[in-house]
mmCIF file with all atom_site columns, C-alpha atoms in Angstrom:
data_model
loop_
_atom_site.group_PDB
_atom_site.id
_atom_site.type_symbol
_atom_site.label_atom_id
_atom_site.label_alt_id
_atom_site.label_comp_id
_atom_site.label_asym_id
_atom_site.label_entity_id
_atom_site.label_seq_id
_atom_site.pdbx_PDB_ins_code
_atom_site.Cartn_x
_atom_site.Cartn_y
_atom_site.Cartn_z
_atom_site.occupancy
_atom_site.B_iso_or_equiv
_atom_site.pdbx_formal_charge
_atom_site.auth_seq_id
_atom_site.auth_comp_id
_atom_site.auth_asym_id
_atom_site.auth_atom_id
_atom_site.pdbx_PDB_model_num
ATOM 1   C CA . MET G 1 1   ? 10.825 157.211 105.869 1.00 0.00 ? 1343 MET G CA 1
ATOM 2   C CA . ARG G 1 2   ? 11.522 158.926 102.561 1.00 0.00 ? 1344 ARG G CA 1
ATOM 3   C CA . ARG G 1 3   ? 14.690 160.437 104.004 1.00 0.00 ? 1345 ARG G CA 1
ATOM 4   C CA . ILE G 1 4   ? 15.910 156.970 105.040 1.00 0.00 ? 1346 ILE G CA 1
ATOM 5   C CA . LEU G 1 5   ? 15.232 155.659 101.537 1.00 0.00 ? 1347 LEU G CA 1
ATOM 6   C CA . VAL G 1 6   ? 17.162 158.572 100.041 1.00 0.00 ? 1348 VAL G CA 1
ATOM 7   C CA . LEU G 1 7   ? 20.100 157.775 102.320 1.00 0.00 ? 1349 LEU G CA 1
ATOM 8   C CA . LEU G 1 8   ? 19.955 154.048 101.588 1.00 0.00 ? 1350 LEU G CA 1
ATOM 9   C CA . LEU G 1 9   ? 19.619 154.376 97.811  1.00 0.00 ? 1351 LEU G CA 1
ATOM 10  C CA . PRO G 1 10  ? 23.348 154.970 97.113  1.00 0.00 ? 1352 PRO G CA 1
ATOM 11  C CA . ILE G 1 11  ? 24.256 151.985 99.274  1.00 0.00 ? 1353 ILE G CA 1
ATOM 12  C CA . LEU G 1 12  ? 21.710 149.789 97.512  1.00 0.00 ? 1354 LEU G CA 1
ATOM 13  C CA . LEU G 1 13  ? 22.975 150.908 94.104  1.00 0.00 ? 1355 LEU G CA 1
ATOM 14  C CA . PHE G 1 14  ? 26.557 150.165 95.142  1.00 0.00 ? 1356 PHE G CA 1
ATOM 15  C CA . VAL G 1 15  ? 25.630 146.671 96.350  1.00 0.00 ? 1357 VAL G CA 1
ATOM 16  C CA . LEU G 1 16  ? 23.719 145.941 93.159  1.00 0.00 ? 1358 LEU G CA 1
ATOM 17  C CA . ALA G 1 17  ? 26.530 147.335 91.016  1.00 0.00 ? 1359 ALA G CA 1
ATOM 18  C CA . GLY G 1 18  ? 29.190 145.285 92.825  1.00 0.00 ? 1360 GLY G CA 1
ATOM 19  C CA . PRO G 1 19  ? 29.200 142.402 90.325  1.00 0.00 ? 1361 PRO G CA 1
ATOM 20  C CA . ALA G 1 20  ? 29.207 144.856 87.406  1.00 0.00 ? 1362 ALA G CA 1
ATOM 21  C CA . VAL G 1 21  ? 32.151 146.741 88.935  1.00 0.00 ? 1363 VAL G CA 1
ATOM 22  C CA . ALA G 1 22  ? 34.021 143.460 89.387  1.00 0.00 ? 1364 ALA G CA 1
ATOM 23  C CA . GLN G 1 23  ? 33.249 142.419 85.788  1.00 0.00 ? 1365 GLN G CA 1
ATOM 24  C CA . ASP G 1 24  ? 34.424 145.802 84.495  1.00 0.00 ? 1366 ASP G CA 1
ATOM 25  C CA . ARG G 1 25  ? 37.602 145.507 86.559  1.00 0.00 ? 1367 ARG G CA 1
ATOM 26  C CA . ALA G 1 26  ? 38.226 141.998 85.206  1.00 0.00 ? 1368 ALA G CA 1
ATOM 27  C CA . ALA G 1 27  ? 37.709 143.203 81.635  1.00 0.00 ? 1369 ALA G CA 1
ATOM 28  C CA . GLN G 1 28  ? 40.112 146.094 82.208  1.00 0.00 ? 1370 GLN G CA 1
ATOM 29  C CA . LEU G 1 29  ? 42.737 143.747 83.624  1.00 0.00 ? 1371 LEU G CA 1
ATOM 30  C CA . ASP G 1 30  ? 42.320 141.337 80.713  1.00 0.00 ? 1372 ASP G CA 1
ATOM 31  C CA . ALA G 1 31  ? 42.858 144.164 78.224  1.00 0.00 ? 1373 ALA G CA 1
ATOM 32  C CA . LEU G 1 32  ? 45.907 145.477 80.084  1.00 0.00 ? 1374 LEU G CA 1
ATOM 33  C CA . PHE G 1 33  ? 47.473 142.020 80.311  1.00 0.00 ? 1375 PHE G CA 1
ATOM 34  C CA . ASP G 1 34  ? 46.899 141.492 76.588  1.00 0.00 ? 1376 ASP G CA 1
ATOM 35  C CA . ARG G 1 35  ? 48.676 144.780 75.873  1.00 0.00 ? 1377 ARG G CA 1
ATOM 36  C CA . LEU G 1 36  ? 51.486 143.922 78.295  1.00 0.00 ? 1378 LEU G CA 1
ATOM 37  C CA . LYS G 1 37  ? 52.543 140.987 76.101  1.00 0.00 ? 1379 LYS G CA 1
ATOM 38  C CA . THR G 1 38  ? 53.269 143.200 73.085  1.00 0.00 ? 1380 THR G CA 1
ATOM 39  C CA . VAL G 1 39  ? 54.010 146.627 74.539  1.00 0.00 ? 1381 VAL G CA 1
ATOM 40  C CA . ALA G 1 40  ? 57.179 148.529 73.712  1.00 0.00 ? 1382 ALA G CA 1
ATOM 41  C CA . PRO G 1 41  ? 59.663 148.395 76.605  1.00 0.00 ? 1383 PRO G CA 1
ATOM 42  C CA . GLU G 1 42  ? 59.330 152.137 77.280  1.00 0.00 ? 1384 GLU G CA 1
ATOM 43  C CA . ASP G 1 43  ? 55.542 151.788 77.706  1.00 0.00 ? 1385 ASP G CA 1
ATOM 44  C CA . GLU G 1 44  ? 55.665 148.776 80.022  1.00 0.00 ? 1386 GLU G CA 1
ATOM 45  C CA . PRO G 1 45  ? 55.984 150.711 83.328  1.00 0.00 ? 1387 PRO G CA 1
ATOM 46  C CA . ALA G 1 46  ? 52.822 152.719 82.600  1.00 0.00 ? 1388 ALA G CA 1
ATOM 47  C CA . LEU G 1 47  ? 50.856 149.540 81.916  1.00 0.00 ? 1389 LEU G CA 1
ATOM 48  C CA . GLN G 1 48  ? 52.190 147.949 85.088  1.00 0.00 ? 1390 GLN G CA 1
ATOM 49  C CA . THR G 1 49  ? 51.077 151.018 87.040  1.00 0.00 ? 1391 THR G CA 1
ATOM 50  C CA . GLN G 1 50  ? 47.562 150.738 85.624  1.00 0.00 ? 1392 GLN G CA 1
ATOM 51  C CA . ILE G 1 51  ? 47.429 147.065 86.598  1.00 0.00 ? 1393 ILE G CA 1
ATOM 52  C CA . TRP G 1 52  ? 48.674 147.805 90.123  1.00 0.00 ? 1394 TRP G CA 1
ATOM 53  C CA . ARG G 1 53  ? 45.988 150.491 90.513  1.00 0.00 ? 1395 ARG G CA 1
ATOM 54  C CA . LEU G 1 54  ? 43.297 147.988 89.641  1.00 0.00 ? 1396 LEU G CA 1
ATOM 55  C CA . TRP G 1 55  ? 44.769 145.395 91.987  1.00 0.00 ? 1397 TRP G CA 1
ATOM 56  C CA . PHE G 1 56  ? 44.944 147.904 94.846  1.00 0.00 ? 1398 PHE G CA 1
ATOM 57  C CA . ALA G 1 57  ? 41.420 149.227 94.254  1.00 0.00 ? 1399 ALA G CA 1
ATOM 58  C CA . TYR G 1 58  ? 39.123 147.611 96.758  1.00 0.00 ? 1400 TYR G CA 1
ATOM 59  C CA . ASP G 1 59  ? 35.725 146.844 95.265  1.00 0.00 ? 1401 ASP G CA 1
ATOM 60  C CA . GLY G 1 60  ? 34.471 144.576 98.024  1.00 0.00 ? 1402 GLY G CA 1
ATOM 61  C CA . THR G 1 61  ? 31.667 145.227 100.465 1.00 0.00 ? 1403 THR G CA 1
ATOM 62  C CA . ASP G 1 62  ? 33.474 145.499 103.804 1.00 0.00 ? 1404 ASP G CA 1
ATOM 63  C CA . PRO G 1 63  ? 33.709 149.197 104.724 1.00 0.00 ? 1405 PRO G CA 1
ATOM 64  C CA . ASP G 1 64  ? 36.588 148.513 107.153 1.00 0.00 ? 1406 ASP G CA 1
ATOM 65  C CA . VAL G 1 65  ? 38.988 147.183 104.523 1.00 0.00 ? 1407 VAL G CA 1
ATOM 66  C CA . PRO G 1 66  ? 40.163 150.530 103.047 1.00 0.00 ? 1408 PRO G CA 1
ATOM 67  C CA . GLY G 1 67  ? 41.111 151.828 106.512 1.00 0.00 ? 1409 GLY G CA 1
ATOM 68  C CA . LEU G 1 68  ? 42.889 148.593 107.373 1.00 0.00 ? 1410 LEU G CA 1
ATOM 69  C CA . LEU G 1 69  ? 44.832 148.771 104.105 1.00 0.00 ? 1411 LEU G CA 1
ATOM 70  C CA . GLU G 1 70  ? 45.850 152.337 104.849 1.00 0.00 ? 1412 GLU G CA 1
ATOM 71  C CA . ARG G 1 71  ? 46.936 151.376 108.370 1.00 0.00 ? 1413 ARG G CA 1
ATOM 72  C CA . GLY G 1 72  ? 48.980 148.448 107.037 1.00 0.00 ? 1414 GLY G CA 1
ATOM 73  C CA . ASN G 1 73  ? 50.592 150.439 104.245 1.00 0.00 ? 1415 ASN G CA 1
ATOM 74  C CA . THR G 1 74  ? 51.484 153.299 106.602 1.00 0.00 ? 1416 THR G CA 1
ATOM 75  C CA . ALA G 1 75  ? 52.957 150.894 109.145 1.00 0.00 ? 1417 ALA G CA 1
ATOM 76  C CA . MET G 1 76  ? 54.935 149.059 106.472 1.00 0.00 ? 1418 MET G CA 1
ATOM 77  C CA . ALA G 1 77  ? 56.347 152.365 105.183 1.00 0.00 ? 1419 ALA G CA 1
ATOM 78  C CA . LYS G 1 78  ? 57.525 153.081 108.741 1.00 0.00 ? 1420 LYS G CA 1
ATOM 79  C CA . ASP G 1 79  ? 59.063 149.582 109.053 1.00 0.00 ? 1421 ASP G CA 1
ATOM 80  C CA . ASP G 1 80  ? 56.519 148.712 111.737 1.00 0.00 ? 1422 ASP G CA 1
ATOM 81  C CA . TYR G 1 81  ? 56.002 145.224 110.403 1.00 0.00 ? 1423 TYR G CA 1
ATOM 82  C CA . THR G 1 82  ? 54.097 143.921 113.431 1.00 0.00 ? 1424 THR G CA 1
ATOM 83  C CA . VAL G 1 83  ? 51.336 146.495 112.989 1.00 0.00 ? 1425 VAL G CA 1
ATOM 84  C CA . ALA G 1 84  ? 51.408 146.077 109.207 1.00 0.00 ? 1426 ALA G CA 1
ATOM 85  C CA . GLU G 1 85  ? 51.021 142.305 109.396 1.00 0.00 ? 1427 GLU G CA 1
ATOM 86  C CA . ALA G 1 86  ? 48.168 142.623 111.881 1.00 0.00 ? 1428 ALA G CA 1
ATOM 87  C CA . ALA G 1 87  ? 46.377 145.125 109.627 1.00 0.00 ? 1429 ALA G CA 1
ATOM 88  C CA . PHE G 1 88  ? 46.777 142.954 106.521 1.00 0.00 ? 1430 PHE G CA 1
ATOM 89  C CA . THR G 1 89  ? 45.669 139.886 108.477 1.00 0.00 ? 1431 THR G CA 1
ATOM 90  C CA . ALA G 1 90  ? 42.527 141.811 109.412 1.00 0.00 ? 1432 ALA G CA 1
ATOM 91  C CA . VAL G 1 91  ? 42.003 142.646 105.712 1.00 0.00 ? 1433 VAL G CA 1
ATOM 92  C CA . ILE G 1 92  ? 42.259 138.950 104.841 1.00 0.00 ? 1434 ILE G CA 1
ATOM 93  C CA . GLU G 1 93  ? 39.864 137.986 107.631 1.00 0.00 ? 1435 GLU G CA 1
ATOM 94  C CA . SER G 1 94  ? 37.409 140.667 106.490 1.00 0.00 ? 1436 SER G CA 1
ATOM 95  C CA . ASP G 1 95  ? 37.575 139.773 102.790 1.00 0.00 ? 1437 ASP G CA 1
ATOM 96  C CA . PRO G 1 96  ? 39.572 136.640 101.952 1.00 0.00 ? 1438 PRO G CA 1
ATOM 97  C CA . ALA G 1 97  ? 38.741 137.030 98.239  1.00 0.00 ? 1439 ALA G CA 1
ATOM 98  C CA . TYR G 1 98  ? 40.733 140.275 97.994  1.00 0.00 ? 1440 TYR G CA 1
ATOM 99  C CA . ALA G 1 99  ? 44.069 139.149 96.530  1.00 0.00 ? 1441 ALA G CA 1
ATOM 100 C CA . GLU G 1 100 ? 45.967 142.302 97.413  1.00 0.00 ? 1442 GLU G CA 1
ATOM 101 C CA . GLY G 1 101 ? 45.374 141.735 101.138 1.00 0.00 ? 1443 GLY G CA 1
ATOM 102 C CA . TRP G 1 102 ? 47.252 138.459 100.787 1.00 0.00 ? 1444 TRP G CA 1
ATOM 103 C CA . ASN G 1 103 ? 49.938 140.084 98.650  1.00 0.00 ? 1445 ASN G CA 1
ATOM 104 C CA . ARG G 1 104 ? 50.556 142.890 101.128 1.00 0.00 ? 1446 ARG G CA 1
ATOM 105 C CA . ARG G 1 105 ? 50.853 140.399 103.998 1.00 0.00 ? 1447 ARG G CA 1
ATOM 106 C CA . ALA G 1 106 ? 53.201 138.220 101.904 1.00 0.00 ? 1448 ALA G CA 1
ATOM 107 C CA . THR G 1 107 ? 55.444 141.250 101.477 1.00 0.00 ? 1449 THR G CA 1
ATOM 108 C CA . VAL G 1 108 ? 55.465 142.029 105.192 1.00 0.00 ? 1450 VAL G CA 1
ATOM 109 C CA . ARG G 1 109 ? 56.135 138.412 106.066 1.00 0.00 ? 1451 ARG G CA 1
ATOM 110 C CA . TYR G 1 110 ? 59.091 138.381 103.666 1.00 0.00 ? 1452 TYR G CA 1
ATOM 111 C CA . LEU G 1 111 ? 60.447 141.563 105.261 1.00 0.00 ? 1453 LEU G CA 1
ATOM 112 C CA . ARG G 1 112 ? 60.084 139.959 108.692 1.00 0.00 ? 1454 ARG G CA 1
ATOM 113 C CA . GLY G 1 113 ? 62.007 136.881 107.539 1.00 0.00 ? 1455 GLY G CA 1
ATOM 114 C CA . ASN G 1 114 ? 58.967 134.582 107.576 1.00 0.00 ? 1456 ASN G CA 1
ATOM 115 C CA . ILE G 1 115 ? 59.708 133.103 104.161 1.00 0.00 ? 1457 ILE G CA 1
ATOM 116 C CA . GLN G 1 116 ? 57.397 130.088 104.471 1.00 0.00 ? 1458 GLN G CA 1
ATOM 117 C CA . GLY G 1 117 ? 54.546 132.362 105.590 1.00 0.00 ? 1459 GLY G CA 1
ATOM 118 C CA . SER G 1 118 ? 55.248 134.647 102.661 1.00 0.00 ? 1460 SER G CA 1
ATOM 119 C CA . ILE G 1 119 ? 55.140 131.717 100.220 1.00 0.00 ? 1461 ILE G CA 1
ATOM 120 C CA . ALA G 1 120 ? 51.859 130.509 101.723 1.00 0.00 ? 1462 ALA G CA 1
ATOM 121 C CA . ASP G 1 121 ? 50.361 133.973 101.181 1.00 0.00 ? 1463 ASP G CA 1
ATOM 122 C CA . ILE G 1 122 ? 51.766 134.163 97.648  1.00 0.00 ? 1464 ILE G CA 1
ATOM 123 C CA . ASP G 1 123 ? 49.998 130.882 96.903  1.00 0.00 ? 1465 ASP G CA 1
ATOM 124 C CA . GLN G 1 124 ? 46.753 132.527 98.028  1.00 0.00 ? 1466 GLN G CA 1
ATOM 125 C CA . VAL G 1 125 ? 47.411 135.570 95.810  1.00 0.00 ? 1467 VAL G CA 1
ATOM 126 C CA . LEU G 1 126 ? 48.060 133.376 92.788  1.00 0.00 ? 1468 LEU G CA 1
ATOM 127 C CA . ALA G 1 127 ? 44.942 131.306 93.460  1.00 0.00 ? 1469 ALA G CA 1
ATOM 128 C CA . ARG G 1 128 ? 42.947 134.554 93.155  1.00 0.00 ? 1470 ARG G CA 1
ATOM 129 C CA . GLU G 1 129 ? 45.029 136.301 90.454  1.00 0.00 ? 1471 GLU G CA 1
ATOM 130 C CA . PRO G 1 130 ? 47.343 133.890 88.573  1.00 0.00 ? 1472 PRO G CA 1
ATOM 131 C CA . ARG G 1 131 ? 48.798 136.800 86.569  1.00 0.00 ? 1473 ARG G CA 1
ATOM 132 C CA . HIS G 1 132 ? 50.065 138.652 89.625  1.00 0.00 ? 1474 HIS G CA 1
ATOM 133 C CA . PHE G 1 133 ? 53.604 139.388 88.453  1.00 0.00 ? 1475 PHE G CA 1
ATOM 134 C CA . GLY G 1 134 ? 54.376 141.097 91.764  1.00 0.00 ? 1476 GLY G CA 1
ATOM 135 C CA . ALA G 1 135 ? 53.567 137.965 93.740  1.00 0.00 ? 1477 ALA G CA 1
ATOM 136 C CA . LEU G 1 136 ? 55.550 135.812 91.317  1.00 0.00 ? 1478 LEU G CA 1
ATOM 137 C CA . SER G 1 137 ? 58.538 138.152 91.657  1.00 0.00 ? 1479 SER G CA 1
ATOM 138 C CA . GLY G 1 138 ? 58.160 137.847 95.425  1.00 0.00 ? 1480 GLY G CA 1
ATOM 139 C CA . LEU G 1 139 ? 58.106 134.072 95.057  1.00 0.00 ? 1481 LEU G CA 1
ATOM 140 C CA . GLY G 1 140 ? 61.406 134.339 93.192  1.00 0.00 ? 1482 GLY G CA 1
ATOM 141 C CA . LEU G 1 141 ? 62.900 136.315 96.089  1.00 0.00 ? 1483 LEU G CA 1
ATOM 142 C CA . CYS G 1 142 ? 61.594 133.763 98.586  1.00 0.00 ? 1484 CYS G CA 1
ATOM 143 C CA . ARG G 1 143 ? 63.113 130.898 96.603  1.00 0.00 ? 1485 ARG G CA 1
ATOM 144 C CA . ILE G 1 144 ? 66.448 132.732 96.537  1.00 0.00 ? 1486 ILE G CA 1
ATOM 145 C CA . LYS G 1 145 ? 66.321 133.123 100.342 1.00 0.00 ? 1487 LYS G CA 1
ATOM 146 C CA . LEU G 1 146 ? 65.700 129.384 100.641 1.00 0.00 ? 1488 LEU G CA 1
ATOM 147 C CA . GLY G 1 147 ? 68.618 128.598 98.328  1.00 0.00 ? 1489 GLY G CA 1
ATOM 148 C CA . ASP G 1 148 ? 66.249 127.143 95.706  1.00 0.00 ? 1490 ASP G CA 1
ATOM 149 C CA . ILE G 1 149 ? 67.893 128.643 92.626  1.00 0.00 ? 1491 ILE G CA 1
ATOM 150 C CA . GLN G 1 150 ? 65.909 126.595 90.102  1.00 0.00 ? 1492 GLN G CA 1
ATOM 151 C CA . GLY G 1 151 ? 62.667 127.464 91.910  1.00 0.00 ? 1493 GLY G CA 1
ATOM 152 C CA . ALA G 1 152 ? 63.590 131.145 91.696  1.00 0.00 ? 1494 ALA G CA 1
ATOM 153 C CA . ILE G 1 153 ? 64.381 130.851 87.977  1.00 0.00 ? 1495 ILE G CA 1
ATOM 154 C CA . ASP G 1 154 ? 61.042 129.118 87.436  1.00 0.00 ? 1496 ASP G CA 1
ATOM 155 C CA . ALA G 1 155 ? 59.198 131.914 89.262  1.00 0.00 ? 1497 ALA G CA 1
ATOM 156 C CA . TYR G 1 156 ? 60.875 134.624 87.188  1.00 0.00 ? 1498 TYR G CA 1
ATOM 157 C CA . GLN G 1 157 ? 60.191 132.695 83.978  1.00 0.00 ? 1499 GLN G CA 1
ATOM 158 C CA . ARG G 1 158 ? 56.506 132.662 84.957  1.00 0.00 ? 1500 ARG G CA 1
ATOM 159 C CA . VAL G 1 159 ? 56.745 136.446 85.335  1.00 0.00 ? 1501 VAL G CA 1
ATOM 160 C CA . LEU G 1 160 ? 58.078 136.720 81.777  1.00 0.00 ? 1502 LEU G CA 1
ATOM 161 C CA . VAL G 1 161 ? 55.163 134.717 80.392  1.00 0.00 ? 1503 VAL G CA 1
ATOM 162 C CA . ILE G 1 162 ? 52.904 137.448 81.792  1.00 0.00 ? 1504 ILE G CA 1
ATOM 163 C CA . ASP G 1 163 ? 55.182 140.460 81.272  1.00 0.00 ? 1505 ASP G CA 1
ATOM 164 C CA . PRO G 1 164 ? 57.868 139.681 78.675  1.00 0.00 ? 1506 PRO G CA 1
ATOM 165 C CA . GLN G 1 165 ? 59.460 143.121 79.125  1.00 0.00 ? 1507 GLN G CA 1
ATOM 166 C CA . MET G 1 166 ? 60.043 143.014 82.887  1.00 0.00 ? 1508 MET G CA 1
ATOM 167 C CA . ALA G 1 167 ? 63.699 143.970 83.208  1.00 0.00 ? 1509 ALA G CA 1
ATOM 168 C CA . THR G 1 168 ? 64.116 142.784 86.803  1.00 0.00 ? 1510 THR G CA 1
ATOM 169 C CA . ALA G 1 169 ? 62.924 139.283 85.873  1.00 0.00 ? 1511 ALA G CA 1
ATOM 170 C CA . HIS G 1 170 ? 65.386 139.138 82.969  1.00 0.00 ? 1512 HIS G CA 1
ATOM 171 C CA . THR G 1 171 ? 68.204 140.368 85.207  1.00 0.00 ? 1513 THR G CA 1
ATOM 172 C CA . GLN G 1 172 ? 67.395 137.907 87.984  1.00 0.00 ? 1514 GLN G CA 1
ATOM 173 C CA . ILE G 1 173 ? 67.226 134.941 85.593  1.00 0.00 ? 1515 ILE G CA 1
ATOM 174 C CA . GLU G 1 174 ? 70.566 135.871 84.063  1.00 0.00 ? 1516 GLU G CA 1
ATOM 175 C CA . ARG G 1 175 ? 72.137 136.303 87.509  1.00 0.00 ? 1517 ARG G CA 1
ATOM 176 C CA . LEU G 1 176 ? 70.653 133.057 88.844  1.00 0.00 ? 1518 LEU G CA 1
ATOM 177 C CA . LYS G 1 177 ? 71.746 131.016 85.832  1.00 0.00 ? 1519 LYS G CA 1
ATOM 178 C CA . LYS G 1 178 ? 75.319 132.274 86.346  1.00 0.00 ? 1520 LYS G CA 1
ATOM 179 C CA . LEU G 1 179 ? 75.073 131.312 90.009  1.00 0.00 ? 1521 LEU G CA 1
ATOM 180 C CA . GLN G 1 180 ? 73.700 127.910 89.055  1.00 0.00 ? 1522 GLN G CA 1
ATOM 181 C CA . ALA G 1 181 ? 76.619 127.388 86.641  1.00 0.00 ? 1523 ALA G CA 1
ATOM 182 C CA . GLY G 1 182 ? 79.090 128.273 89.377  1.00 0.00 ? 1524 GLY G CA 1
ATOM 183 C CA . ASP G 1 183 ? 80.091 131.601 87.866  1.00 0.00 ? 1525 ASP G CA 1
ATOM 184 C CA . PRO G 1 184 ? 80.674 134.537 90.191  1.00 0.00 ? 1526 PRO G CA 1
ATOM 185 C CA . ILE G 1 185 ? 77.875 137.059 90.227  1.00 0.00 ? 1527 ILE G CA 1
#
């Protein structure tokens, strides 16, 4: 019996610490996003990387999710979008609160040409993490594919509210405004 308790103690501590881990993660993200608004352009990529690490880190309770994420990421890297989408769908079904599961599937759906499905998943990401500049950038790409130039500009402007230094958002807005004005790109 004592041996079972010794084995179960780390699991119990993890379950009890779950809310504290989530609160710590939220506090870290808040601090990083505050810094992102005033960071020097040369320091912006490092801050983005720290944010992405926190977004990717799975702090939920389903032990299958990390393996499913790995399977989906590996499949996506090999352009096996069918397997990747199935893996990310399984992540979402296992833990619908995990925003990055939705974001990964949105990416795969975009790559497969399912733009409406991608937008639906982006909406789910943003419902869970409204500051997700990656999802907003993806929304901009989706709007471009649909020919919604103003919608794409709006998405990239939302990115700049979160990350004023993001060069790709600035470039896309400039390019899209020229397109909107009828200028050649």
